[in-house]
PDB file of C-alpha atoms and ligand atoms in Angstrom:
ATOM      1  CA  MET A   1     -35.269  -7.099  51.819  1.00  0.00           C
ATOM      2  CA  ASN A   2     -35.768  -6.973  48.038  1.00  0.00           C
ATOM      3  CA  GLN A   3     -37.449  -9.140  45.405  1.00  0.00           C
ATOM      4  CA  TYR A   4     -34.234 -11.172  44.966  1.00  0.00           C
ATOM      5  CA  SER A   5     -33.163 -11.931  48.533  1.00  0.00           C
ATOM      6  CA  SER A   6     -34.468 -13.586  51.692  1.00  0.00           C
ATOM      7  CA  THR A   7     -34.604 -11.922  55.118  1.00  0.00           C
ATOM      8  CA  ALA A   8     -31.320 -13.584  56.134  1.00  0.00           C
ATOM      9  CA  ALA A   9     -28.546 -11.033  56.750  1.00  0.00           C
ATOM     10  CA  LEU A  10     -26.277 -10.940  53.704  1.00  0.00           C
ATOM     11  CA  LYS A  11     -22.563 -11.432  54.131  1.00  0.00           C
ATOM     12  CA  PRO A  12     -19.957 -11.463  51.371  1.00  0.00           C
ATOM     13  CA  LEU A  13     -19.411 -14.741  49.556  1.00  0.00           C
ATOM     14  CA  SER A  14     -15.998 -16.349  50.188  1.00  0.00           C
ATOM     15  CA  ILE A  15     -13.616 -18.362  47.994  1.00  0.00           C
ATOM     16  CA  THR A  16     -14.974 -21.471  49.729  1.00  0.00           C
ATOM     17  CA  ASP A  17     -18.498 -20.580  48.568  1.00  0.00           C
ATOM     18  CA  LEU A  18     -17.232 -20.158  44.982  1.00  0.00           C
ATOM     19  CA  ALA A  19     -15.384 -23.499  45.079  1.00  0.00           C
ATOM     20  CA  ALA A  20     -18.552 -25.167  46.410  1.00  0.00           C
ATOM     21  CA  MET A  21     -20.559 -23.676  43.529  1.00  0.00           C
ATOM     22  CA  LYS A  22     -18.228 -25.331  41.020  1.00  0.00           C
ATOM     23  CA  GLN A  23     -18.472 -28.631  42.888  1.00  0.00           C
ATOM     24  CA  ARG A  24     -22.252 -28.679  42.799  1.00  0.00           C
ATOM     25  CA  GLY A  25     -22.342 -27.485  39.169  1.00  0.00           C
ATOM     26  CA  GLU A  26     -23.872 -24.081  39.916  1.00  0.00           C
ATOM     27  CA  LYS A  27     -22.769 -21.436  37.412  1.00  0.00           C
ATOM     28  CA  ILE A  28     -21.056 -18.354  38.842  1.00  0.00           C
ATOM     29  CA  SER A  29     -22.168 -14.944  37.551  1.00  0.00           C
ATOM     30  CA  CYS A  30     -19.832 -11.960  37.477  1.00  0.00           C
ATOM     31  CA  LEU A  31     -19.932  -8.407  36.124  1.00  0.00           C
ATOM     32  CA  THR A  32     -17.429  -5.604  36.231  1.00  0.00           C
ATOM     33  CA  ALA A  33     -18.236  -2.453  38.209  1.00  0.00           C
ATOM     34  CA  TYR A  34     -16.279   0.662  39.045  1.00  0.00           C
ATOM     35  CA  ASP A  35     -18.543   2.711  41.325  1.00  0.00           C
ATOM     36  CA  ALA A  36     -20.915   2.419  44.283  1.00  0.00           C
ATOM     37  CA  GLY A  37     -24.178   2.866  42.360  1.00  0.00           C
ATOM     38  CA  PHE A  38     -23.637   0.002  39.922  1.00  0.00           C
ATOM     39  CA  SER A  39     -22.041  -2.109  42.650  1.00  0.00           C
ATOM     40  CA  ALA A  40     -25.183  -1.824  44.811  1.00  0.00           C
ATOM     41  CA  LEU A  41     -27.455  -2.653  41.870  1.00  0.00           C
ATOM     42  CA  ILE A  42     -25.433  -5.687  40.748  1.00  0.00           C
ATOM     43  CA  ASP A  43     -25.305  -6.884  44.355  1.00  0.00           C
ATOM     44  CA  LYS A  44     -29.051  -6.392  44.831  1.00  0.00           C
ATOM     45  CA  VAL A  45     -29.803  -8.566  41.793  1.00  0.00           C
ATOM     46  CA  GLY A  46     -27.661 -11.358  43.294  1.00  0.00           C
ATOM     47  CA  VAL A  47     -24.726 -11.501  40.867  1.00  0.00           C
ATOM     48  CA  ASP A  48     -22.109 -13.598  42.660  1.00  0.00           C
ATOM     49  CA  MET A  49     -18.923 -11.653  41.939  1.00  0.00           C
ATOM     50  CA  ILE A  50     -17.947  -8.110  40.986  1.00  0.00           C
ATOM     51  CA  LEU A  51     -14.693  -7.588  39.125  1.00  0.00           C
ATOM     52  CA  VAL A  52     -13.176  -4.129  39.441  1.00  0.00           C
ATOM     53  CA  GLY A  53     -11.399  -4.556  36.132  1.00  0.00           C
ATOM     54  CA  ASP A  54      -8.674  -2.392  34.675  1.00  0.00           C
ATOM     55  CA  SER A  55     -11.109  -2.190  31.742  1.00  0.00           C
ATOM     56  CA  LEU A  56     -12.023   0.992  33.610  1.00  0.00           C
ATOM     57  CA  GLY A  57      -9.162   2.559  31.677  1.00  0.00           C
ATOM     58  CA  MET A  58     -11.235   2.147  28.523  1.00  0.00           C
ATOM     59  CA  VAL A  59     -14.857   2.446  29.677  1.00  0.00           C
ATOM     60  CA  ILE A  60     -14.445   5.088  32.432  1.00  0.00           C
ATOM     61  CA  GLN A  61     -11.274   6.961  31.520  1.00  0.00           C
ATOM     62  CA  GLY A  62     -11.655   6.808  27.730  1.00  0.00           C
ATOM     63  CA  HIS A  63      -8.233   5.360  26.902  1.00  0.00           C
ATOM     64  CA  ASP A  64      -7.670   3.001  23.949  1.00  0.00           C
ATOM     65  CA  THR A  65      -6.089   0.348  26.170  1.00  0.00           C
ATOM     66  CA  THR A  66      -5.891  -0.656  29.853  1.00  0.00           C
ATOM     67  CA  LEU A  67      -2.201   0.290  30.052  1.00  0.00           C
ATOM     68  CA  PRO A  68      -2.532   3.811  31.558  1.00  0.00           C
ATOM     69  CA  VAL A  69      -4.470   2.558  34.605  1.00  0.00           C
ATOM     70  CA  THR A  70      -2.547   3.044  37.875  1.00  0.00           C
ATOM     71  CA  ILE A  71      -2.734   1.257  41.223  1.00  0.00           C
ATOM     72  CA  ARG A  72      -4.134   4.511  42.663  1.00  0.00           C
ATOM     73  CA  ASP A  73      -7.013   4.400  40.147  1.00  0.00           C
ATOM     74  CA  MET A  74      -7.664   0.772  41.032  1.00  0.00           C
ATOM     75  CA  VAL A  75      -7.674   1.401  44.785  1.00  0.00           C
ATOM     76  CA  TYR A  76     -10.082   4.329  44.363  1.00  0.00           C
ATOM     77  CA  HIS A  77     -12.586   2.385  42.241  1.00  0.00           C
ATOM     78  CA  THR A  78     -12.264  -0.805  44.296  1.00  0.00           C
ATOM     79  CA  ARG A  79     -13.096   1.152  47.446  1.00  0.00           C
ATOM     80  CA  CYS A  80     -16.166   2.713  45.752  1.00  0.00           C
ATOM     81  CA  VAL A  81     -17.378  -0.769  44.759  1.00  0.00           C
ATOM     82  CA  SER A  82     -16.614  -2.638  47.970  1.00  0.00           C
ATOM     83  CA  LYS A  83     -18.346  -0.061  50.184  1.00  0.00           C
ATOM     84  CA  ALA A  84     -21.656  -0.570  48.378  1.00  0.00           C
ATOM     85  CA  ARG A  85     -21.954  -4.345  48.216  1.00  0.00           C
ATOM     86  CA  GLN A  86     -23.259  -6.798  50.786  1.00  0.00           C
ATOM     87  CA  ARG A  87     -22.950 -10.270  49.230  1.00  0.00           C
ATOM     88  CA  ALA A  88     -20.944 -10.199  45.993  1.00  0.00           C
ATOM     89  CA  PHE A  89     -17.328 -11.414  46.103  1.00  0.00           C
ATOM     90  CA  ILE A  90     -14.958  -8.581  45.090  1.00  0.00           C
ATOM     91  CA  ILE A  91     -11.967  -9.128  42.791  1.00  0.00           C
ATOM     92  CA  ALA A  92      -9.677  -6.259  41.772  1.00  0.00           C
ATOM     93  CA  ASP A  93      -7.197  -6.178  38.893  1.00  0.00           C
ATOM     94  CA  LEU A  94      -3.516  -5.550  39.442  1.00  0.00           C
ATOM     95  CA  PRO A  95      -2.879  -3.056  36.619  1.00  0.00           C
ATOM     96  CA  PHE A  96      -0.061  -3.025  34.061  1.00  0.00           C
ATOM     97  CA  MET A  97       3.485  -3.144  35.520  1.00  0.00           C
ATOM     98  CA  THR A  98       2.338  -3.399  39.143  1.00  0.00           C
ATOM     99  CA  TYR A  99       3.472  -7.030  39.411  1.00  0.00           C
ATOM    100  CA  ALA A 100       6.792  -6.968  37.596  1.00  0.00           C
ATOM    101  CA  THR A 101       8.304  -8.751  40.615  1.00  0.00           C
ATOM    102  CA  PRO A 102       6.661 -10.832  43.351  1.00  0.00           C
ATOM    103  CA  VAL A 103       7.454  -8.171  45.983  1.00  0.00           C
ATOM    104  CA  MET A 104       5.872  -5.428  43.861  1.00  0.00           C
ATOM    105  CA  ALA A 105       2.852  -7.669  43.362  1.00  0.00           C
ATOM    106  CA  ALA A 106       2.475  -8.194  47.117  1.00  0.00           C
ATOM    107  CA  LYS A 107       2.790  -4.459  47.912  1.00  0.00           C
ATOM    108  CA  ASN A 108       0.190  -3.525  45.307  1.00  0.00           C
ATOM    109  CA  ALA A 109      -2.152  -6.391  46.152  1.00  0.00           C
ATOM    110  CA  ALA A 110      -2.025  -5.279  49.791  1.00  0.00           C
ATOM    111  CA  LYS A 111      -3.214  -1.799  48.721  1.00  0.00           C
ATOM    112  CA  LEU A 112      -6.148  -3.294  46.814  1.00  0.00           C
ATOM    113  CA  MET A 113      -7.129  -5.376  49.825  1.00  0.00           C
ATOM    114  CA  GLN A 114      -6.360  -3.034  52.744  1.00  0.00           C
ATOM    115  CA  LEU A 115      -7.418   0.271  51.189  1.00  0.00           C
ATOM    116  CA  GLY A 116      -9.792  -0.963  48.487  1.00  0.00           C
ATOM    117  CA  GLY A 117     -11.536  -3.812  50.275  1.00  0.00           C
ATOM    118  CA  ALA A 118     -10.871  -6.431  47.567  1.00  0.00           C
ATOM    119  CA  GLN A 119     -11.145 -10.096  48.571  1.00  0.00           C
ATOM    120  CA  MET A 120      -8.924 -11.319  45.723  1.00  0.00           C
ATOM    121  CA  VAL A 121      -6.564  -9.841  43.137  1.00  0.00           C
ATOM    122  CA  LYS A 122      -6.341 -10.772  39.463  1.00  0.00           C
ATOM    123  CA  LEU A 123      -3.211 -10.730  37.349  1.00  0.00           C
ATOM    124  CA  GLU A 124      -2.677 -11.539  33.684  1.00  0.00           C
ATOM    125  CA  GLY A 125      -0.499 -14.277  32.236  1.00  0.00           C
ATOM    126  CA  SER A 126       1.430 -17.244  33.462  1.00  0.00           C
ATOM    127  CA  ARG A 127       3.116 -15.365  36.364  1.00  0.00           C
ATOM    128  CA  ILE A 128       3.701 -18.416  38.525  1.00  0.00           C
ATOM    129  CA  ASP A 129       6.374 -16.671  40.660  1.00  0.00           C
ATOM    130  CA  CYS A 130       3.994 -13.846  41.598  1.00  0.00           C
ATOM    131  CA  VAL A 131       1.033 -16.153  42.210  1.00  0.00           C
ATOM    132  CA  ARG A 132       3.041 -18.408  44.543  1.00  0.00           C
ATOM    133  CA  PHE A 133       4.449 -15.416  46.463  1.00  0.00           C
ATOM    134  CA  LEU A 134       1.046 -13.748  46.872  1.00  0.00           C
ATOM    135  CA  VAL A 135      -0.597 -16.972  48.005  1.00  0.00           C
ATOM    136  CA  ASP A 136       2.246 -17.489  50.530  1.00  0.00           C
ATOM    137  CA  GLN A 137       1.369 -14.044  51.973  1.00  0.00           C
ATOM    138  CA  GLY A 138      -2.283 -15.070  52.337  1.00  0.00           C
ATOM    139  CA  ILE A 139      -3.537 -13.166  49.292  1.00  0.00           C
ATOM    140  CA  PRO A 140      -6.151 -14.986  47.169  1.00  0.00           C
ATOM    141  CA  VAL A 141      -5.306 -14.835  43.451  1.00  0.00           C
ATOM    142  CA  CYS A 142      -7.293 -15.091  40.223  1.00  0.00           C
ATOM    143  CA  GLY A 143      -5.275 -15.946  37.097  1.00  0.00           C
ATOM    144  CA  HIS A 144      -6.161 -14.631  33.634  1.00  0.00           C
ATOM    145  CA  LEU A 145      -5.204 -16.492  30.432  1.00  0.00           C
ATOM    146  CA  GLY A 146      -6.132 -16.217  26.744  1.00  0.00           C
ATOM    147  CA  LEU A 147      -6.393 -12.668  25.461  1.00  0.00           C
ATOM    148  CA  LEU A 148      -4.332 -10.522  27.831  1.00  0.00           C
ATOM    149  CA  PRO A 149      -5.306  -6.848  27.350  1.00  0.00           C
ATOM    150  CA  GLN A 150      -2.191  -5.628  29.215  1.00  0.00           C
ATOM    151  CA  SER A 151      -0.057  -7.386  26.540  1.00  0.00           C
ATOM    152  CA  ILE A 152      -1.973  -5.898  23.619  1.00  0.00           C
ATOM    153  CA  ASN A 153       1.178  -4.376  22.112  1.00  0.00           C
ATOM    154  CA  GLN A 154       2.810  -7.818  22.078  1.00  0.00           C
ATOM    155  CA  LEU A 155      -0.304  -9.593  20.779  1.00  0.00           C
ATOM    156  CA  GLY A 156      -0.869  -7.015  18.029  1.00  0.00           C
ATOM    157  CA  GLY A 157      -4.658  -6.859  18.478  1.00  0.00           C
ATOM    158  CA  TYR A 158      -7.710  -8.157  20.326  1.00  0.00           C
ATOM    159  CA  LYS A 159      -7.771 -11.673  18.810  1.00  0.00           C
ATOM    160  CA  VAL A 160      -8.924 -15.129  19.871  1.00  0.00           C
ATOM    161  CA  GLN A 161      -6.074 -17.023  21.592  1.00  0.00           C
ATOM    162  CA  GLY A 162      -5.279 -20.754  21.699  1.00  0.00           C
ATOM    163  CA  LYS A 163      -6.586 -21.653  18.248  1.00  0.00           C
ATOM    164  CA  GLU A 164      -3.520 -23.662  17.191  1.00  0.00           C
ATOM    165  CA  GLN A 165      -2.743 -27.014  18.844  1.00  0.00           C
ATOM    166  CA  ALA A 166       0.562 -25.846  20.391  1.00  0.00           C
ATOM    167  CA  ALA A 167      -1.000 -22.677  21.820  1.00  0.00           C
ATOM    168  CA  ALA A 168      -3.942 -24.672  23.188  1.00  0.00           C
ATOM    169  CA  GLU A 169      -1.611 -27.168  24.889  1.00  0.00           C
ATOM    170  CA  LYS A 170       0.426 -24.332  26.407  1.00  0.00           C
ATOM    171  CA  MET A 171      -2.708 -22.640  27.745  1.00  0.00           C
ATOM    172  CA  LEU A 172      -3.854 -25.861  29.410  1.00  0.00           C
ATOM    173  CA  ALA A 173      -0.384 -26.367  30.944  1.00  0.00           C
ATOM    174  CA  ASP A 174      -0.295 -22.722  32.138  1.00  0.00           C
ATOM    175  CA  ALA A 175      -3.740 -23.110  33.698  1.00  0.00           C
ATOM    176  CA  GLN A 176      -2.621 -26.223  35.577  1.00  0.00           C
ATOM    177  CA  GLN A 177       0.532 -24.462  36.800  1.00  0.00           C
ATOM    178  CA  LEU A 178      -1.473 -21.471  38.034  1.00  0.00           C
ATOM    179  CA  GLN A 179      -3.731 -23.825  39.978  1.00  0.00           C
ATOM    180  CA  GLN A 180      -0.713 -25.652  41.403  1.00  0.00           C
ATOM    181  CA  ALA A 181       0.834 -22.329  42.439  1.00  0.00           C
ATOM    182  CA  GLY A 182      -2.287 -21.635  44.497  1.00  0.00           C
ATOM    183  CA  ALA A 183      -4.598 -19.563  42.282  1.00  0.00           C
ATOM    184  CA  SER A 184      -8.199 -19.946  43.476  1.00  0.00           C
ATOM    185  CA  LEU A 185      -9.912 -18.792  40.278  1.00  0.00           C
ATOM    186  CA  LEU A 186      -9.062 -18.441  36.596  1.00  0.00           C
ATOM    187  CA  VAL A 187     -10.467 -16.080  33.942  1.00  0.00           C
ATOM    188  CA  LEU A 188     -10.250 -17.227  30.309  1.00  0.00           C
ATOM    189  CA  GLU A 189     -10.724 -14.437  27.762  1.00  0.00           C
ATOM    190  CA  CYS A 190     -11.372 -14.972  24.016  1.00  0.00           C
ATOM    191  CA  VAL A 191     -10.596 -18.676  23.899  1.00  0.00           C
ATOM    192  CA  PRO A 192     -12.193 -21.338  21.657  1.00  0.00           C
ATOM    193  CA  ALA A 193     -15.178 -22.854  23.487  1.00  0.00           C
ATOM    194  CA  SER A 194     -13.814 -26.419  23.158  1.00  0.00           C
ATOM    195  CA  LEU A 195     -10.494 -25.449  24.787  1.00  0.00           C
ATOM    196  CA  ALA A 196     -12.209 -23.519  27.587  1.00  0.00           C
ATOM    197  CA  LYS A 197     -14.431 -26.550  28.240  1.00  0.00           C
ATOM    198  CA  GLU A 198     -11.378 -28.812  28.490  1.00  0.00           C
ATOM    199  CA  ILE A 199      -9.575 -26.424  30.876  1.00  0.00           C
ATOM    200  CA  SER A 200     -12.722 -26.087  33.035  1.00  0.00           C
ATOM    201  CA  LEU A 201     -13.003 -29.885  33.252  1.00  0.00           C
ATOM    202  CA  GLN A 202      -9.324 -30.398  34.069  1.00  0.00           C
ATOM    203  CA  LEU A 203      -9.099 -27.754  36.816  1.00  0.00           C
ATOM    204  CA  THR A 204     -10.652 -28.084  40.264  1.00  0.00           C
ATOM    205  CA  ILE A 205     -10.780 -24.273  40.732  1.00  0.00           C
ATOM    206  CA  PRO A 206     -13.648 -22.319  39.104  1.00  0.00           C
ATOM    207  CA  VAL A 207     -12.960 -21.097  35.554  1.00  0.00           C
ATOM    208  CA  ILE A 208     -14.773 -17.901  34.549  1.00  0.00           C
ATOM    209  CA  GLY A 209     -15.143 -17.236  30.818  1.00  0.00           C
ATOM    210  CA  ILE A 210     -15.472 -14.087  28.746  1.00  0.00           C
ATOM    211  CA  GLY A 211     -15.752 -15.024  25.086  1.00  0.00           C
ATOM    212  CA  ALA A 212     -14.897 -18.596  26.094  1.00  0.00           C
ATOM    213  CA  GLY A 213     -18.141 -20.514  25.531  1.00  0.00           C
ATOM    214  CA  VAL A 214     -20.912 -21.734  27.787  1.00  0.00           C
ATOM    215  CA  ASP A 215     -19.062 -24.640  29.431  1.00  0.00           C
ATOM    216  CA  CYS A 216     -16.905 -22.580  31.811  1.00  0.00           C
ATOM    217  CA  ASP A 217     -17.903 -22.652  35.482  1.00  0.00           C
ATOM    218  CA  GLY A 218     -19.042 -19.040  35.294  1.00  0.00           C
ATOM    219  CA  GLN A 219     -19.187 -15.955  33.097  1.00  0.00           C
ATOM    220  CA  VAL A 220     -18.017 -12.368  33.322  1.00  0.00           C
ATOM    221  CA  LEU A 221     -18.845  -9.393  31.084  1.00  0.00           C
ATOM    222  CA  VAL A 222     -17.778  -5.774  31.085  1.00  0.00           C
ATOM    223  CA  LEU A 223     -20.839  -3.952  32.477  1.00  0.00           C
ATOM    224  CA  TYR A 224     -20.715  -1.127  29.946  1.00  0.00           C
ATOM    225  CA  ASP A 225     -20.657  -3.603  27.023  1.00  0.00           C
ATOM    226  CA  MET A 226     -23.728  -5.530  28.195  1.00  0.00           C
ATOM    227  CA  LEU A 227     -25.601  -2.298  28.957  1.00  0.00           C
ATOM    228  CA  ASN A 228     -24.581  -1.014  25.524  1.00  0.00           C
ATOM    229  CA  ILE A 229     -23.193   2.232  26.902  1.00  0.00           C
ATOM    230  CA  GLY A 230     -19.857   3.845  26.305  1.00  0.00           C
ATOM    231  CA  THR A 231     -17.708   4.782  23.392  1.00  0.00           C
ATOM    232  CA  ILE A 232     -16.198   1.418  22.475  1.00  0.00           C
ATOM    233  CA  LYS A 233     -17.764  -1.030  20.003  1.00  0.00           C
ATOM    234  CA  ARG A 234     -19.321  -3.996  21.847  1.00  0.00           C
ATOM    235  CA  PRO A 235     -17.221  -7.145  21.291  1.00  0.00           C
ATOM    236  CA  ARG A 236     -18.857 -10.082  19.467  1.00  0.00           C
ATOM    237  CA  PHE A 237     -18.789 -12.245  22.599  1.00  0.00           C
ATOM    238  CA  SER A 238     -20.905  -9.755  24.561  1.00  0.00           C
ATOM    239  CA  ARG A 239     -24.655  -9.105  24.228  1.00  0.00           C
ATOM    240  CA  ASN A 240     -26.767  -5.991  24.560  1.00  0.00           C
ATOM    241  CA  PHE A 241     -28.959  -6.974  27.530  1.00  0.00           C
ATOM    242  CA  MET A 242     -30.638  -3.536  27.453  1.00  0.00           C
ATOM    243  CA  SER A 243     -32.339  -4.215  24.112  1.00  0.00           C
ATOM    244  CA  ASP A 244     -35.283  -6.084  25.708  1.00  0.00           C
ATOM    245  CA  ALA A 245     -35.102  -4.608  29.204  1.00  0.00           C
ATOM    246  CA  ALA A 246     -37.252  -1.880  30.746  1.00  0.00           C
ATOM    247  CA  ASN A 247     -34.346  -0.650  32.864  1.00  0.00           C
ATOM    248  CA  ILE A 248     -30.760  -1.395  33.940  1.00  0.00           C
ATOM    249  CA  GLU A 249     -31.798  -3.567  36.885  1.00  0.00           C
ATOM    250  CA  GLU A 250     -33.846  -5.790  34.581  1.00  0.00           C
ATOM    251  CA  ALA A 251     -30.942  -6.069  32.110  1.00  0.00           C
ATOM    252  CA  ILE A 252     -28.568  -7.152  34.873  1.00  0.00           C
ATOM    253  CA  ASN A 253     -31.100  -9.660  36.197  1.00  0.00           C
ATOM    254  CA  THR A 254     -31.642 -11.105  32.692  1.00  0.00           C
ATOM    255  CA  TYR A 255     -27.855 -11.580  32.357  1.00  0.00           C
ATOM    256  CA  HIS A 256     -27.597 -13.157  35.835  1.00  0.00           C
ATOM    257  CA  GLN A 257     -30.443 -15.614  35.110  1.00  0.00           C
ATOM    258  CA  ALA A 258     -29.062 -16.430  31.648  1.00  0.00           C
ATOM    259  CA  VAL A 259     -25.666 -17.306  33.157  1.00  0.00           C
ATOM    260  CA  LYS A 260     -27.217 -19.387  35.950  1.00  0.00           C
ATOM    261  CA  GLN A 261     -29.289 -21.351  33.425  1.00  0.00           C
ATOM    262  CA  SER A 262     -26.444 -21.750  30.873  1.00  0.00           C
ATOM    263  CA  ARG A 263     -28.382 -19.662  28.319  1.00  0.00           C
ATOM    264  CA  PHE A 264     -25.513 -17.182  27.955  1.00  0.00           C
ATOM    265  CA  PRO A 265     -23.223 -17.215  26.060  1.00  0.00           C
ATOM    266  CA  ALA A 266     -24.999 -18.655  23.018  1.00  0.00           C
ATOM    267  CA  VAL A 267     -23.150 -20.084  20.020  1.00  0.00           C
ATOM    268  CA  GLU A 268     -23.083 -16.677  18.313  1.00  0.00           C
ATOM    269  CA  HIS A 269     -21.125 -15.242  21.295  1.00  0.00           C
ATOM    270  CA  SER A 270     -18.553 -18.046  21.232  1.00  0.00           C
ATOM    271  CA  PHE A 271     -15.522 -18.939  19.118  1.00  0.00           C
TER     272      PHE A 271
HETATM  273  O1  LIG B 301     -10.546  -5.639  33.138  1.00  0.00           O
HETATM  274  C1  LIG B 301     -11.520  -6.385  32.962  1.00  0.00           C
HETATM  275  O2  LIG B 301     -12.674  -5.958  32.913  1.00  0.00           O
HETATM  276  C2  LIG B 301     -11.249  -7.805  32.781  1.00  0.00           C
HETATM  277  C3  LIG B 301     -12.335  -8.625  32.158  1.00  0.00           C
HETATM  278  C4  LIG B 301     -12.349  -8.387  30.705  1.00  0.00           C
HETATM  279  C5  LIG B 301     -12.198 -10.074  32.482  1.00  0.00           C
HETATM  280  O3  LIG B 301     -10.180  -8.259  33.057  1.00  0.00           O
END
């Protein structure tokens, strides 16, 4: 037992638990993690979900982009994370070019789930064919719209997406199609707060924002950004939670509470 939990035995949250949280208006907290130590700490604090993001290519491996990350890297880190958690729901990213076809997506998602222990896989973009195929095989899927780091060479930089009317309408339509195809969760990255609010209202599945305003159903941050560690400049939409904290556990708890009480992100972290 710790200061955050009751004596009840902890078991991992399920997609049904996450859907119920949206229904009752409870915000969902999520952080990325890549190893057992941080996984255990995030889990102990009570953060609802851990994303083993391919951001590990940048914050762990030191690359400029997420593109060099392999499925082998993802399986390794997902296994480290899943072994150490009791309650948090585990999502793992399908890395660049591992879902070029639905069959490839299913083979790689199976590795993340069978070898890594992920409960859900995340893929970027409006890949309706892959989402439908994965869901048909019994694999829970999280979509990811807005800024797509795996398409950085097409986008030409890390910029806010969906600012123009046409782009906003397309993002809403893509989000609805992903839900229809069976996605159980959606991440919106670097999206105007008003658009993210609209998408969150229109969808029945939980929408998790990163740089997408306070009105999403939950929030995710890259752990190393919010702890202010690493070599990469912290993005504007993140916050240094270590600045007022005595230690890492306190910083993570401050983030978790701020998400639960809709105090993060503030206006200065939104677009
Ligand atoms: O890889 C990652 O950490 C992510 C988040 C930025 C949502 O996809």
